[in-house]
GROMACS .gro file of C-alpha atoms in nm:
model
  121
    1MET     CA    1  -0.858  -1.352   2.090
    2THR     CA    2  -0.690  -1.396   1.749
    3ARG     CA    3  -1.002  -1.269   1.575
    4ALA     CA    4  -1.000  -0.956   1.792
    5ILE     CA    5  -0.635  -0.889   1.706
    6TYR     CA    6  -0.707  -0.920   1.334
    7LEU     CA    7  -1.008  -0.691   1.371
    8PHE     CA    8  -0.799  -0.433   1.558
    9LEU     CA    9  -0.524  -0.451   1.293
   10GLY     CA   10  -0.781  -0.425   1.014
   11LEU     CA   11  -0.934  -0.114   1.167
   12GLY     CA   12  -0.588   0.038   1.212
   13PHE     CA   13  -0.488  -0.034   0.853
   14THR     CA   14  -0.821   0.107   0.733
   15ALA     CA   15  -0.759   0.427   0.930
   16LEU     CA   16  -0.410   0.459   0.778
   17GLY     CA   17  -0.559   0.399   0.433
   18VAL     CA   18  -0.818   0.672   0.482
   19VAL     CA   19  -0.552   0.915   0.603
   20GLY     CA   20  -0.337   0.812   0.306
   21ALA     CA   21  -0.614   0.920   0.069
   22PHE     CA   22  -0.542   1.277   0.180
   23LEU     CA   23  -0.166   1.261   0.246
   24PRO     CA   24   0.047   1.177  -0.057
   25LEU     CA   25   0.320   0.997   0.139
   26LEU     CA   26   0.093   0.722   0.276
   27PRO     CA   27   0.008   0.446   0.026
   28THR     CA   28  -0.370   0.400   0.058
   29PRO     CA   29  -0.402   0.078  -0.148
   30VAL     CA   30  -0.134  -0.105   0.049
   31PHE     CA   31  -0.305  -0.032   0.380
   32LEU     CA   32  -0.646  -0.131   0.243
   33ILE     CA   33  -0.507  -0.457   0.102
   34LEU     CA   34  -0.366  -0.533   0.447
   35ALA     CA   35  -0.695  -0.432   0.610
   36ALA     CA   36  -0.894  -0.661   0.378
   37GLY     CA   37  -0.661  -0.949   0.466
   38CYS     CA   38  -0.711  -0.886   0.836
   39PHE     CA   39  -1.088  -0.854   0.794
   40ALA     CA   40  -1.095  -1.183   0.601
   41LYS     CA   41  -0.991  -1.346   0.929
   42SER     CA   42  -1.208  -1.137   1.158
   43SER     CA   43  -1.504  -0.958   0.998
   44PRO     CA   44  -1.662  -1.066   0.668
   45ARG     CA   45  -1.881  -0.755   0.676
   46MET     CA   46  -1.582  -0.519   0.690
   47GLU     CA   47  -1.399  -0.723   0.425
   48ALA     CA   48  -1.703  -0.695   0.195
   49TRP     CA   49  -1.718  -0.318   0.260
   50ILE     CA   50  -1.359  -0.275   0.136
   51LEU     CA   51  -1.403  -0.510  -0.160
   52ASP     CA   52  -1.726  -0.338  -0.267
   53HIS     CA   53  -1.602   0.019  -0.214
   54LYS     CA   54  -1.645   0.216  -0.538
   55ASP     CA   55  -1.298   0.374  -0.528
   56PHE     CA   56  -1.077   0.125  -0.346
   57GLY     CA   57  -1.253  -0.204  -0.414
   58PRO     CA   58  -1.118  -0.254  -0.768
   59LEU     CA   59  -0.758  -0.202  -0.648
   60VAL     CA   60  -0.794  -0.453  -0.364
   61ARG     CA   61  -0.978  -0.708  -0.579
   62GLY     CA   62  -0.721  -0.672  -0.859
   63TRP     CA   63  -0.439  -0.739  -0.614
   64ARG     CA   64  -0.618  -1.038  -0.463
   65GLU     CA   65  -0.709  -1.197  -0.794
   66ASN     CA   66  -0.393  -1.136  -0.999
   67GLY     CA   67  -0.138  -0.950  -0.788
   68ALA     CA   68  -0.215  -0.664  -1.028
   69ILE     CA   69  -0.130  -0.296  -0.989
   70PRO     CA   70  -0.283  -0.037  -1.225
   71ARG     CA   71  -0.037   0.152  -1.446
   72LYS     CA   72  -0.124   0.487  -1.286
   73ALA     CA   73  -0.052   0.343  -0.940
   74LYS     CA   74   0.282   0.207  -1.063
   75VAL     CA   75   0.381   0.548  -1.196
   76LEU     CA   76   0.273   0.722  -0.875
   77ALA     CA   77   0.452   0.466  -0.657
   78CYS     CA   78   0.779   0.491  -0.849
   79THR     CA   79   0.758   0.869  -0.863
   80GLY     CA   80   0.693   0.880  -0.489
   81MET     CA   81   0.992   0.657  -0.419
   82ALA     CA   82   1.218   0.872  -0.636
   83GLY     CA   83   1.087   1.188  -0.471
   84GLY     CA   84   1.128   1.037  -0.126
   85PHE     CA   85   1.487   0.944  -0.204
   86ALA     CA   86   1.558   1.294  -0.336
   87LEU     CA   87   1.417   1.448  -0.017
   88PHE     CA   88   1.619   1.205   0.194
   89PHE     CA   89   1.938   1.272   0.001
   90LEU     CA   90   1.904   1.651  -0.004
   91SER     CA   91   1.789   1.696   0.354
   92VAL     CA   92   1.989   1.432   0.543
   93HIS     CA   93   2.312   1.441   0.338
   94PRO     CA   94   2.380   1.074   0.413
   95LYS     CA   95   2.716   0.905   0.395
   96PRO     CA   96   2.768   0.740   0.056
   97TRP     CA   97   2.716   0.385   0.188
   98LEU     CA   98   2.380   0.480   0.341
   99ALA     CA   99   2.266   0.660   0.026
  100VAL     CA  100   2.353   0.352  -0.181
  101ALA     CA  101   2.176   0.120   0.065
  102VAL     CA  102   1.858   0.330   0.063
  103ALA     CA  103   1.869   0.367  -0.316
  104ALA     CA  104   1.912  -0.010  -0.354
  105ALA     CA  105   1.618  -0.082  -0.122
  106LEU     CA  106   1.394   0.164  -0.308
  107ALA     CA  107   1.508   0.028  -0.644
  108ALA     CA  108   1.415  -0.325  -0.530
  109CYS     CA  109   1.072  -0.199  -0.425
  110ALA     CA  110   1.027  -0.018  -0.757
  111LEU     CA  111   1.127  -0.332  -0.948
  112PHE     CA  112   0.867  -0.531  -0.756
  113VAL     CA  113   0.596  -0.275  -0.833
  114VAL     CA  114   0.687  -0.254  -1.202
  115SER     CA  115   0.704  -0.634  -1.236
  116ARG     CA  116   0.343  -0.685  -1.122
  117PRO     CA  117   0.085  -0.734  -1.395
  118GLY     CA  118  -0.132  -0.438  -1.485
  119ALA     CA  119  -0.488  -0.433  -1.355
  120ARG     CA  120  -0.764  -0.516  -1.601
  121GLN     CA  121  -1.007  -0.234  -1.662
   0.00000   0.00000   0.00000
């Protein structure tokens, strides 16, 4: 039963990753990293498919091996977070405490992303 749950989650994360390849607000690599982790516990064939994928494989392998994020992905992630905050701030007009809380959470996420080693080419 546990294997089936991991397989189901892996397929769901893979679907979100594929959709994220076309929608800029969904982070494709994150979902594929999660999918590969789920497939490691449920389907070695699907895990190998992600790890060997010509576009996404290097990102997932780099994360697994070194916790690495390529520089371009770091820039895109931080830019996306800043843009998301700007959209939130301009469209929702949050109370100051909420704006500070959201900004702090996004800043913590950005610090994590920036602190990861760069992926080897």
